[in-house]
mmCIF file of C-alpha atoms and ligand atoms in Angstrom:
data_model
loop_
_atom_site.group_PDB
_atom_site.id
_atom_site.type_symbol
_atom_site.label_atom_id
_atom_site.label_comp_id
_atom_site.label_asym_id
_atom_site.label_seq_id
_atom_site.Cartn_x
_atom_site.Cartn_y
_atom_site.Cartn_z
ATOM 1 C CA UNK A 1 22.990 17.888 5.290
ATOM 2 C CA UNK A 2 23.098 14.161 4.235
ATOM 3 C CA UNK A 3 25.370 13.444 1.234
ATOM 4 C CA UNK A 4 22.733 12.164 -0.972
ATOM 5 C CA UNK A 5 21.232 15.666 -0.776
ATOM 6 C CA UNK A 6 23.503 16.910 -3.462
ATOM 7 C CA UNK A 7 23.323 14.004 -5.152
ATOM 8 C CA UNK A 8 21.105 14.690 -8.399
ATOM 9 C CA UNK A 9 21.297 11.232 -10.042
ATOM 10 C CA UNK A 10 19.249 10.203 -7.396
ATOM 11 C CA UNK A 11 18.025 13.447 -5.139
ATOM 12 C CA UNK A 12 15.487 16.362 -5.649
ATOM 13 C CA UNK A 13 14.554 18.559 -3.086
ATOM 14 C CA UNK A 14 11.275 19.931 -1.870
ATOM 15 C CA UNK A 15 9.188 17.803 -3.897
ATOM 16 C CA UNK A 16 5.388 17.697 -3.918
ATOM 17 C CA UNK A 17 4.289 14.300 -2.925
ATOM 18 C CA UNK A 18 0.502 14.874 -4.481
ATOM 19 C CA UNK A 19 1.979 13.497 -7.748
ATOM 20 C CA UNK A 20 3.116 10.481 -6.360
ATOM 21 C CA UNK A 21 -0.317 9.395 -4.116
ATOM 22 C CA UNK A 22 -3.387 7.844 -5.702
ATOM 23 C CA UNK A 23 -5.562 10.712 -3.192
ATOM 24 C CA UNK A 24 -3.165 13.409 -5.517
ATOM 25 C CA UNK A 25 -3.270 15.322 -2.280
ATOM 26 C CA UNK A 26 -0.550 16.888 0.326
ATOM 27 C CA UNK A 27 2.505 18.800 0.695
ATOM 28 C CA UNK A 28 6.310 18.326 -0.799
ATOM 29 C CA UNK A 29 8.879 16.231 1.118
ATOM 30 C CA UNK A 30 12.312 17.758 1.810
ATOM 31 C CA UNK A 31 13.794 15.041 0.214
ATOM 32 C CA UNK A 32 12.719 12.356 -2.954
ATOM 33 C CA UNK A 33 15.369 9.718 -3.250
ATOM 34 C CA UNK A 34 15.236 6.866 -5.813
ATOM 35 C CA UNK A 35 18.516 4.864 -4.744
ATOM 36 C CA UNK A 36 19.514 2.654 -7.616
ATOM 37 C CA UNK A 37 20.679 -0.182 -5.815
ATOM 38 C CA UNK A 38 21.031 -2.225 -2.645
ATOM 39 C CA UNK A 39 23.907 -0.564 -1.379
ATOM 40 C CA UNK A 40 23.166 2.904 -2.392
ATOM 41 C CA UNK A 41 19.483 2.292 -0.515
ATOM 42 C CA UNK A 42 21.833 1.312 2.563
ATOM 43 C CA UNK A 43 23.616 4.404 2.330
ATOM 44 C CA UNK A 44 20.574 6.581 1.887
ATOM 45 C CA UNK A 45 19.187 4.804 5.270
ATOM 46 C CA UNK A 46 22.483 4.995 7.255
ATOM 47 C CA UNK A 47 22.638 8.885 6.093
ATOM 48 C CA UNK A 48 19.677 9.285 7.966
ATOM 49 C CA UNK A 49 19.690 7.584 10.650
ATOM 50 C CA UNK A 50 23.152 9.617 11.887
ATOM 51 C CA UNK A 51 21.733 12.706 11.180
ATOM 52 C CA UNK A 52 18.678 12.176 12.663
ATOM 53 C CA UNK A 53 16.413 12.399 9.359
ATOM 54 C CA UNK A 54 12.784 10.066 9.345
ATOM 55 C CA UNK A 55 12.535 8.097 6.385
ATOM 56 C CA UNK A 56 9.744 6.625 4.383
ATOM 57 C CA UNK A 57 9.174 4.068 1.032
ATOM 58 C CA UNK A 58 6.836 5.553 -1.076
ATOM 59 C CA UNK A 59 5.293 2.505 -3.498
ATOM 60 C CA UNK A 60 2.388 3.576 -5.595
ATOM 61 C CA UNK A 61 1.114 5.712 -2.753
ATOM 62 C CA UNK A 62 -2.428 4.182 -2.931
ATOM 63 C CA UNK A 63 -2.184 3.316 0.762
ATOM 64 C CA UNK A 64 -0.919 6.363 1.389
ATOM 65 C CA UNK A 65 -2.453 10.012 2.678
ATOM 66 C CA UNK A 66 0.175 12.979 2.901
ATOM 67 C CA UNK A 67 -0.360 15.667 5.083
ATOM 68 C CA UNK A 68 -0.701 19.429 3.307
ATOM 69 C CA UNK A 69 1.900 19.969 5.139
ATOM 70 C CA UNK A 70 4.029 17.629 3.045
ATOM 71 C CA UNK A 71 6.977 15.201 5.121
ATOM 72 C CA UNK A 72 10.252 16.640 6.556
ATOM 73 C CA UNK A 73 12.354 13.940 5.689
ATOM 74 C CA UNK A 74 13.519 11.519 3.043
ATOM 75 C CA UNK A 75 10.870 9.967 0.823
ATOM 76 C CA UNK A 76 12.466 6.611 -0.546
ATOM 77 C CA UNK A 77 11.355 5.094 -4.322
ATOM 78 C CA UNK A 78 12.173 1.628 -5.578
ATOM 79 C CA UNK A 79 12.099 2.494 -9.298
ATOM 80 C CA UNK A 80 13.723 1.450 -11.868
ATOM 81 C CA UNK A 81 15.628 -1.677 -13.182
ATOM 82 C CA UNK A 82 17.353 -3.127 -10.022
ATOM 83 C CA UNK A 83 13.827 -2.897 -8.361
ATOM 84 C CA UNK A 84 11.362 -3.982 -10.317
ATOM 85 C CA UNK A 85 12.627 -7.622 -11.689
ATOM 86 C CA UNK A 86 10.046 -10.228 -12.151
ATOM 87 C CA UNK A 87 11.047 -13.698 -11.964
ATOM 88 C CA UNK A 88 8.375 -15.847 -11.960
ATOM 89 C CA UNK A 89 7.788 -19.651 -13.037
ATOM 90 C CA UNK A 90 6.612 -22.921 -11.468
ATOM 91 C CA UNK A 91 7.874 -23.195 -8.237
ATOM 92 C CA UNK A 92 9.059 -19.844 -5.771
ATOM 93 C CA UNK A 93 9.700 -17.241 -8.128
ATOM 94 C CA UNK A 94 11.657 -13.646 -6.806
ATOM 95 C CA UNK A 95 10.109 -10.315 -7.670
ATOM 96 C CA UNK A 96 11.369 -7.446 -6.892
ATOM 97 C CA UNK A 97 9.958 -4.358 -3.987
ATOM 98 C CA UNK A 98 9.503 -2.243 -6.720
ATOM 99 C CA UNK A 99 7.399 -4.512 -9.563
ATOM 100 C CA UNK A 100 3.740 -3.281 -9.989
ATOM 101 C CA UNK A 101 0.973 -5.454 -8.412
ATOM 102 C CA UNK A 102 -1.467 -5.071 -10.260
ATOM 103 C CA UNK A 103 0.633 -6.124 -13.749
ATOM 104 C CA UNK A 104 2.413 -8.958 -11.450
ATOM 105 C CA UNK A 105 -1.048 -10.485 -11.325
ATOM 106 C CA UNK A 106 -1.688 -10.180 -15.313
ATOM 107 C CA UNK A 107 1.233 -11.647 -15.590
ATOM 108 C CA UNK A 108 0.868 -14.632 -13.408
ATOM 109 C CA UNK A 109 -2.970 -14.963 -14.800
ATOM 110 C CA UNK A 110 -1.099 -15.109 -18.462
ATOM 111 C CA UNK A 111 1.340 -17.634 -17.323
ATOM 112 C CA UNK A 112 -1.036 -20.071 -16.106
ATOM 113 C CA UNK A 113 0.366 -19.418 -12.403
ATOM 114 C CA UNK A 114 -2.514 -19.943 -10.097
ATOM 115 C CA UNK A 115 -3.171 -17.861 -6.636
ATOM 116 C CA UNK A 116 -2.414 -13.953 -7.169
ATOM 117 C CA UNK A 117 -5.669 -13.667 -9.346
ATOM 118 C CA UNK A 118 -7.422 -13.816 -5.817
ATOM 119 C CA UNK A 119 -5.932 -10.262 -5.327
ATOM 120 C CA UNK A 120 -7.237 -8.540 -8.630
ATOM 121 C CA UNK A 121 -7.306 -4.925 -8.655
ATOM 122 C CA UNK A 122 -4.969 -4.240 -6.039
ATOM 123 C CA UNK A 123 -3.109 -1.557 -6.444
ATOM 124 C CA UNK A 124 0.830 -0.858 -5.693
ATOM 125 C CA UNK A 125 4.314 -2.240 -5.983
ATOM 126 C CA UNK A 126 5.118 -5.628 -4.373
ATOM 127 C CA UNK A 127 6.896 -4.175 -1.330
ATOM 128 C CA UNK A 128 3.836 -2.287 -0.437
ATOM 129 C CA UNK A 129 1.627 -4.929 -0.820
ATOM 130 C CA UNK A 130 4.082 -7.264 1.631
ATOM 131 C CA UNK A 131 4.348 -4.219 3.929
ATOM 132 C CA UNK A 132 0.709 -4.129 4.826
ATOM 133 C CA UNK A 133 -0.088 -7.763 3.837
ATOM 134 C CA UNK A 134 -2.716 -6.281 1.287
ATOM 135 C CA UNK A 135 -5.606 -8.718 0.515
ATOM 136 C CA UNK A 136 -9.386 -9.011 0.086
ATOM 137 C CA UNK A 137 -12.079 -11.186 0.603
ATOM 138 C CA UNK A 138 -10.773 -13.739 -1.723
ATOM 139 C CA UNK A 139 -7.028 -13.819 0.054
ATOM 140 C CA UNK A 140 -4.350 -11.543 1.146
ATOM 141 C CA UNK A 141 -0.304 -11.794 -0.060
ATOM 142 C CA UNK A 142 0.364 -14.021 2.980
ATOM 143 C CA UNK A 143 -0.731 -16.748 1.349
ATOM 144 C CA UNK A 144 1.446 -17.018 -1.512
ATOM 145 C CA UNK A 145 5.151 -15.554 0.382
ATOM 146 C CA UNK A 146 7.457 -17.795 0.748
ATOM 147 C CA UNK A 147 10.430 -15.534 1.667
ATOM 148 C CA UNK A 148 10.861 -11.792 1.984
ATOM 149 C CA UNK A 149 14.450 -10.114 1.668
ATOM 150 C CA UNK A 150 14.689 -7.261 3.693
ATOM 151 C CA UNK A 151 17.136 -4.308 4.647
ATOM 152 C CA UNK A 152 17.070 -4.491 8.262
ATOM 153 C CA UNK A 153 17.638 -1.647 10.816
ATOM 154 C CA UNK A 154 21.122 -2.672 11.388
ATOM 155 C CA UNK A 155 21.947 -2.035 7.919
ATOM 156 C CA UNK A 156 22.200 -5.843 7.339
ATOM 157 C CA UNK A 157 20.319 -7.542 4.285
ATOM 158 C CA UNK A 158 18.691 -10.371 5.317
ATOM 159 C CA UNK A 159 15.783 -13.158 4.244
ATOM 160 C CA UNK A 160 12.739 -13.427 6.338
ATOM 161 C CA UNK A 161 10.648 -16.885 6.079
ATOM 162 C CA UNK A 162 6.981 -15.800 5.330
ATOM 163 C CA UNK A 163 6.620 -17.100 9.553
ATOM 164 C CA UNK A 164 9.434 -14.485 10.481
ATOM 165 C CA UNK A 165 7.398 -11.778 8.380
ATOM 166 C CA UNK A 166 4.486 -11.989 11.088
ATOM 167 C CA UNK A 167 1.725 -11.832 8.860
ATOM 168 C CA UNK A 168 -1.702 -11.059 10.435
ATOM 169 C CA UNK A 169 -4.791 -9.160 9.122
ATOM 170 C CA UNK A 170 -3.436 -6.252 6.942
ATOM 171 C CA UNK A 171 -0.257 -6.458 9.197
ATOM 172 C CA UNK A 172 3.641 -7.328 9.225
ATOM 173 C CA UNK A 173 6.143 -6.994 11.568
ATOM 174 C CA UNK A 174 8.129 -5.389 9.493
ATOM 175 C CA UNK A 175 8.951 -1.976 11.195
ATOM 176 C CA UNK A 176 12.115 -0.263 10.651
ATOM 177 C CA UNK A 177 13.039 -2.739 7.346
ATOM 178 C CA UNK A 178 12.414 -1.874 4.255
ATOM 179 C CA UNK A 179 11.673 -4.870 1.440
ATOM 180 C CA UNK A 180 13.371 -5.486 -1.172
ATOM 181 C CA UNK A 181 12.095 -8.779 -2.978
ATOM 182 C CA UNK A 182 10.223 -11.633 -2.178
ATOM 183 C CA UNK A 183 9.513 -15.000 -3.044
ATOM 184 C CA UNK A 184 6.518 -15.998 -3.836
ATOM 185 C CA UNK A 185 5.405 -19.739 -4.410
ATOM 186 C CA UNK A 186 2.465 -19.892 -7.163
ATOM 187 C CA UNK A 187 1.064 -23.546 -8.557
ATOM 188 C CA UNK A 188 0.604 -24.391 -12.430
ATOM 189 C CA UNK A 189 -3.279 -23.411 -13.177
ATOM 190 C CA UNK A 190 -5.163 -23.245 -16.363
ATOM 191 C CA UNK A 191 -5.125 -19.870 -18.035
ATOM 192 C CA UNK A 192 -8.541 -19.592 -18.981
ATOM 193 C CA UNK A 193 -9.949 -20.502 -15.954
ATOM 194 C CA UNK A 194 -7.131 -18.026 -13.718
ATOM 195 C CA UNK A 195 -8.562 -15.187 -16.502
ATOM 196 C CA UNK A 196 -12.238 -15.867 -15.679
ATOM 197 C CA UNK A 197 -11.832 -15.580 -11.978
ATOM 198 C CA UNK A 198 -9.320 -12.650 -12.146
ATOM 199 C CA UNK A 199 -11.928 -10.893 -14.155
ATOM 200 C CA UNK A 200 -14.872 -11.826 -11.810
ATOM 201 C CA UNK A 201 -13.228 -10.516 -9.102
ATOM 202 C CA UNK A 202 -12.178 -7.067 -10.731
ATOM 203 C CA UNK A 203 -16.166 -6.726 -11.643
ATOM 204 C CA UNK A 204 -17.291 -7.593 -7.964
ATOM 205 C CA UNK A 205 -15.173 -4.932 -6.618
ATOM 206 C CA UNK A 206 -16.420 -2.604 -9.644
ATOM 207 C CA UNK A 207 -20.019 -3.077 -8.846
ATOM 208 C CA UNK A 208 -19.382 -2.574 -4.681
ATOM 209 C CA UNK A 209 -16.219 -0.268 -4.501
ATOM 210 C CA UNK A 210 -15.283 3.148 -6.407
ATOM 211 C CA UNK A 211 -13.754 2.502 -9.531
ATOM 212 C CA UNK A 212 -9.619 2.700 -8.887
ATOM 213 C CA UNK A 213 -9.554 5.847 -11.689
ATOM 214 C CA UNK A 214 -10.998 7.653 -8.737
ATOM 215 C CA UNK A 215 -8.662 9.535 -6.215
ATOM 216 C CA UNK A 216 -9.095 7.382 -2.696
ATOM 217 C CA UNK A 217 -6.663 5.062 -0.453
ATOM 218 C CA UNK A 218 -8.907 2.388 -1.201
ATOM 219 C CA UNK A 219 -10.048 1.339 2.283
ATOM 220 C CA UNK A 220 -9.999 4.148 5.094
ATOM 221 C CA UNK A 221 -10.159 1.087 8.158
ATOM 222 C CA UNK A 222 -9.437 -2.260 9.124
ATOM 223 C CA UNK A 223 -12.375 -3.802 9.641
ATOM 224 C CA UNK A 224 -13.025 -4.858 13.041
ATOM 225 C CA UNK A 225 -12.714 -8.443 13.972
ATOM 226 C CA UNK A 226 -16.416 -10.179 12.842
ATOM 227 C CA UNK A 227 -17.216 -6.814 11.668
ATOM 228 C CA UNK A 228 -17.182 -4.724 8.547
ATOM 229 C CA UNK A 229 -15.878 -0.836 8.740
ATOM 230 C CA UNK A 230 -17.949 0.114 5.637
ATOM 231 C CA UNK A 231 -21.270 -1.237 7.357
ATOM 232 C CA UNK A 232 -20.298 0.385 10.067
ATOM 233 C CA UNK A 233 -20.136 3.904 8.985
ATOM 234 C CA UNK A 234 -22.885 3.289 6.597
ATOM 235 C CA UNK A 235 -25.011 2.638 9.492
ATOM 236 C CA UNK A 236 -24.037 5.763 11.078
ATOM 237 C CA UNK A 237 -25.556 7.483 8.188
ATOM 238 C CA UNK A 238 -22.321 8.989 6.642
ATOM 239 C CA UNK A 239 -22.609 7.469 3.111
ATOM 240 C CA UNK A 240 -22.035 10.747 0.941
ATOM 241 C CA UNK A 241 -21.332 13.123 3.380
ATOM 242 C CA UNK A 242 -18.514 15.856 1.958
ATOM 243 C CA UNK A 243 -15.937 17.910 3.792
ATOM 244 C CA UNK A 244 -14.625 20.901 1.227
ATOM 245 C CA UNK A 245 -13.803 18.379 -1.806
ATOM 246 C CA UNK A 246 -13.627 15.417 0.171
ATOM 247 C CA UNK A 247 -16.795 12.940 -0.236
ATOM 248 C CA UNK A 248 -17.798 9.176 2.340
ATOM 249 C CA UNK A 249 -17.882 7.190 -0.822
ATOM 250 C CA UNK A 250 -21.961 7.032 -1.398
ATOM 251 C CA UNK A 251 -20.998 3.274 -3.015
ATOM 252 C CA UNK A 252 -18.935 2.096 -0.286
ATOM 253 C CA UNK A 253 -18.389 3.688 2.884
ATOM 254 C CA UNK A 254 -15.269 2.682 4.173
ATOM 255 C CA UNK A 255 -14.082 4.822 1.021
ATOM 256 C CA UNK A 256 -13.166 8.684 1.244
ATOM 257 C CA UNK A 257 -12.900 9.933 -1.994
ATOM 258 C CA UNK A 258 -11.230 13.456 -3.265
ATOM 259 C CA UNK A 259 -12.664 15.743 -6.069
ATOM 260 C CA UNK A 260 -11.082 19.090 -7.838
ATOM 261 C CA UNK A 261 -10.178 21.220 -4.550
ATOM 262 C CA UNK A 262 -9.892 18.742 -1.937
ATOM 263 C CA UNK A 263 -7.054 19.033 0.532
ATOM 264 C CA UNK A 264 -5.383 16.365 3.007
ATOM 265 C CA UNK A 265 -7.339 18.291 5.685
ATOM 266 C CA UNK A 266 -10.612 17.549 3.843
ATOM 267 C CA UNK A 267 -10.109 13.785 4.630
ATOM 268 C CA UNK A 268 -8.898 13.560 7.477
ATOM 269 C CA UNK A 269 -11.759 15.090 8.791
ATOM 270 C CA UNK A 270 -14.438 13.052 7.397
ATOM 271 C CA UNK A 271 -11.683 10.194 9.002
ATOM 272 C CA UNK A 272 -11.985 12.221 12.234
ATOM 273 C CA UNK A 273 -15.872 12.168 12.089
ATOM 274 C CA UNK A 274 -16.117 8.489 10.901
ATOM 275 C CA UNK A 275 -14.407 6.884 13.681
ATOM 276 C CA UNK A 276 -15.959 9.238 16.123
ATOM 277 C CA UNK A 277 -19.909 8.747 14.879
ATOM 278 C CA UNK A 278 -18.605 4.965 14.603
ATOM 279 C CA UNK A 279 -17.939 4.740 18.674
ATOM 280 C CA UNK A 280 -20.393 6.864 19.688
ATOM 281 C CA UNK A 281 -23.259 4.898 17.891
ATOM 282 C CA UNK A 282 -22.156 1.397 18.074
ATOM 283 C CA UNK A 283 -19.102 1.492 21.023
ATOM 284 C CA UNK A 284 -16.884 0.113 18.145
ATOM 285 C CA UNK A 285 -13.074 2.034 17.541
ATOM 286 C CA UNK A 286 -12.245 1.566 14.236
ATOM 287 C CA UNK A 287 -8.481 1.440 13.688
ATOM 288 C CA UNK A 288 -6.633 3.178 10.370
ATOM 289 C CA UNK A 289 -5.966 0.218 7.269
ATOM 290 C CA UNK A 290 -4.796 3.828 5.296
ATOM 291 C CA UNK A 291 -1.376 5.706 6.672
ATOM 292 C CA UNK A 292 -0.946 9.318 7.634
ATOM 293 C CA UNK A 293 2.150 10.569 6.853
HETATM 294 N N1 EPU B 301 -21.256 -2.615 3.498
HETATM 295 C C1 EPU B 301 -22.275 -1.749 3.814
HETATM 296 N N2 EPU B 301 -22.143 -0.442 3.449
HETATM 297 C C2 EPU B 301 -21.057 0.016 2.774
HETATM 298 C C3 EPU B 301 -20.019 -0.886 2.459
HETATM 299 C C4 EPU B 301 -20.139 -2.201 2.823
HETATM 300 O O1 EPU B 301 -23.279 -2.131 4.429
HETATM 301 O O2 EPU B 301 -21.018 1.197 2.482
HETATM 302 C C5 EPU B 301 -21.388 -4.030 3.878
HETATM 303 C C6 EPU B 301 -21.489 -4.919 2.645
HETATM 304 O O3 EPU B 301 -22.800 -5.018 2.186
HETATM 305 C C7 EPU B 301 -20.959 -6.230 3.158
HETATM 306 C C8 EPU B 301 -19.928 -5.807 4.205
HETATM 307 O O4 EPU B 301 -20.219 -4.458 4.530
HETATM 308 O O5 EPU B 301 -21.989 -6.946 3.813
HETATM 309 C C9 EPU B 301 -18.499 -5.951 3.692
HETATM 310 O O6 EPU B 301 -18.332 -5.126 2.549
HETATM 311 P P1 EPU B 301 -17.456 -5.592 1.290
HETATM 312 O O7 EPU B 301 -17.896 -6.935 0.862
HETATM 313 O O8 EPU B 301 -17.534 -4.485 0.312
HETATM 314 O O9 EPU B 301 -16.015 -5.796 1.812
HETATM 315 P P2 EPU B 301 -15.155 -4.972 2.856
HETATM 316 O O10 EPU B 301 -14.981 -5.824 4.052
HETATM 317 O O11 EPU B 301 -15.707 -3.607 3.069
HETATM 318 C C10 EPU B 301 -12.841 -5.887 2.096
HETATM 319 C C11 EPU B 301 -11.473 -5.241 2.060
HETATM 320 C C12 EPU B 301 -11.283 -4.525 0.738
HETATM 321 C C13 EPU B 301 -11.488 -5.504 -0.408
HETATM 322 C C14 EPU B 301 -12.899 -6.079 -0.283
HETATM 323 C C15 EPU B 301 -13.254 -7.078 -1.386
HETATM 324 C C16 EPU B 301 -10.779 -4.461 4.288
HETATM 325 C C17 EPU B 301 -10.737 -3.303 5.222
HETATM 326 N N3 EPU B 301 -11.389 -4.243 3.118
HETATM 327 O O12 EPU B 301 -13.780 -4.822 2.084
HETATM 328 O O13 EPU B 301 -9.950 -4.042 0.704
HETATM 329 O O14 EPU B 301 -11.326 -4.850 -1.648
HETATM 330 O O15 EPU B 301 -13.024 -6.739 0.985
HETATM 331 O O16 EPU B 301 -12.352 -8.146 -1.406
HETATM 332 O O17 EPU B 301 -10.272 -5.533 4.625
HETATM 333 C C18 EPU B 301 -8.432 -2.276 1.039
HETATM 334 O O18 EPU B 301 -7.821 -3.072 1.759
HETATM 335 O O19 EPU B 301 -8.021 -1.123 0.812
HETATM 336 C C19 EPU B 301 -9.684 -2.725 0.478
HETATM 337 C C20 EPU B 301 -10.471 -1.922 -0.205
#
């Protein structure tokens, strides 16, 4: 057993992960660890890596879908005071892995900062949104990182420049690290004008997309280079189509939403039948933006 099993300050055991995922769906992990530091997160990860235990960072879990089955391992949170710092001013400012997104761009909007209202109504901490270089039409977090500080596999804390990071299209090369802060580089912008487009943007994606009340992982699949996943499975006539309480968004199809009585199951295998209608009617293999623990 690792140490920071009987650890209750910052260990509970057999924990169901539905309450911590935007889908609300899927079975307990063995472990929920919310390390409350730095060092203590280094611990955590050294525990289990000698004893042989997988690991995961759990951020908002709205990228997220959990097995039922749930995750034999160690589910790691950034939450709380060390992790969720904002600095943020003309010039880089540092905010911490743990800092919601979607209140880091109110914030910047407020402050006159210019950039992150291009990524309205994207939900999850910062780490998360590094992690998988989360963007939209109007941008993705790649443009705006100047340096990420990251636990590495060795144990070692180190700072990435945003080129080290290996940004590409809903991408980083960030496997085995976990993030702890980054530096992002915002310029001076006038507030009015940052609130108009932040709020023009939140309305284009409510008039196209489900709203974000709804239980989903926001988009199901990359989209394919030139080519857009939710036209793709539209076209293959899946709009609406349910599995048990699992629904193909009928507003947007590269959406699976999940009603009263859905299970993990339920989506994956309206996943399962989008990517296979997808190649068999238009030779295309759509690749997973949303990840299956
Ligand atoms: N379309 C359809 N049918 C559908 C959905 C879309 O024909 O059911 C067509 C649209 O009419 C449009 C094209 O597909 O011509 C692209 O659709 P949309 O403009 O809605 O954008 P998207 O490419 O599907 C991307 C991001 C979203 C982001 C939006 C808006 C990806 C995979 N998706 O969607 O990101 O919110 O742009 O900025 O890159 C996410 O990453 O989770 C996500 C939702």
């Amino acid at each position: 057993m690792p140490w920071f099993s009987d650890c209750a300050a910052i260990c509970r055991r057999d924990v169901a992960l539905r309450e911590f995922t935007w889908y609300r769906l899927g079975g307990p992990a063995r472990w929920l660890v919310t390390p409350r530091g730095e060092a203590e997160l280094a611990a955590v990860v050294a525990a289990c890596r000698e004893e042989g235990i997988a690991w995961r960072v759990l951020g908002l879990g709205a990228n997220v879908l959990v097995r039922d089955q749930g995750f034999d391992g160690a589910v790691i949170r950034l939450q709380g005071e060390a992790w969720e710092q904002v600095e943020m001013g003309e010039g880089p400012g540092r905010i911490g892995a743990g800092a919601d997104f979607v209140q880091l761009v109110k914030s910047s909007v407020a402050h006159g900062l210019a950039g992150l209202e291009r990524l309205a109504g994207i939900p999850g901490t910062m780490g998360g949104v590094i992690r998988m270089n989360a963007g939209g039409r109007h941008g993705c977090i790649a443009d705006f990182v100047r340096r990420v500080r990251v636990l590495g596999p060795d144990g070692q804390v180190r700072d990435r420049s945003s080129q080290d990071v290996g940004f590409a299209y809903r991408h980083s090369r960030l496997d085995g690290c976990i993030v702890l802060s980054a530096e992002l580089e915002l310029q001076p912008g006038d507030p009015a004008e940052l609130a108009e487009r932040h709020r023009a943007i939140w309305n284009e994606k409510y008039l196209t997309q489900p709203p974000l009340a709804q239980r989903s992982s926001g988009c199901v699949f990359k989209n394919p280079p030139g080519q857009a996943a939710g036209r793709l499975v539209d076209q293959a006539g899946l709009k609406g189509v349910t599995c048990g309480g699992a629904q193909i968004s009928p507003k947007h199809a590269n959406f699976v939403v999940a009603s009263a009585g859905a299970t993990a199951q339920n989506v994956l295998d309206l996943i399962a039948l989008a990517k296979d209608r997808v190649w068999n009617q238009a030779g295309v293999e759509l690749q997973l933006e949303v990840e299956i623990w």
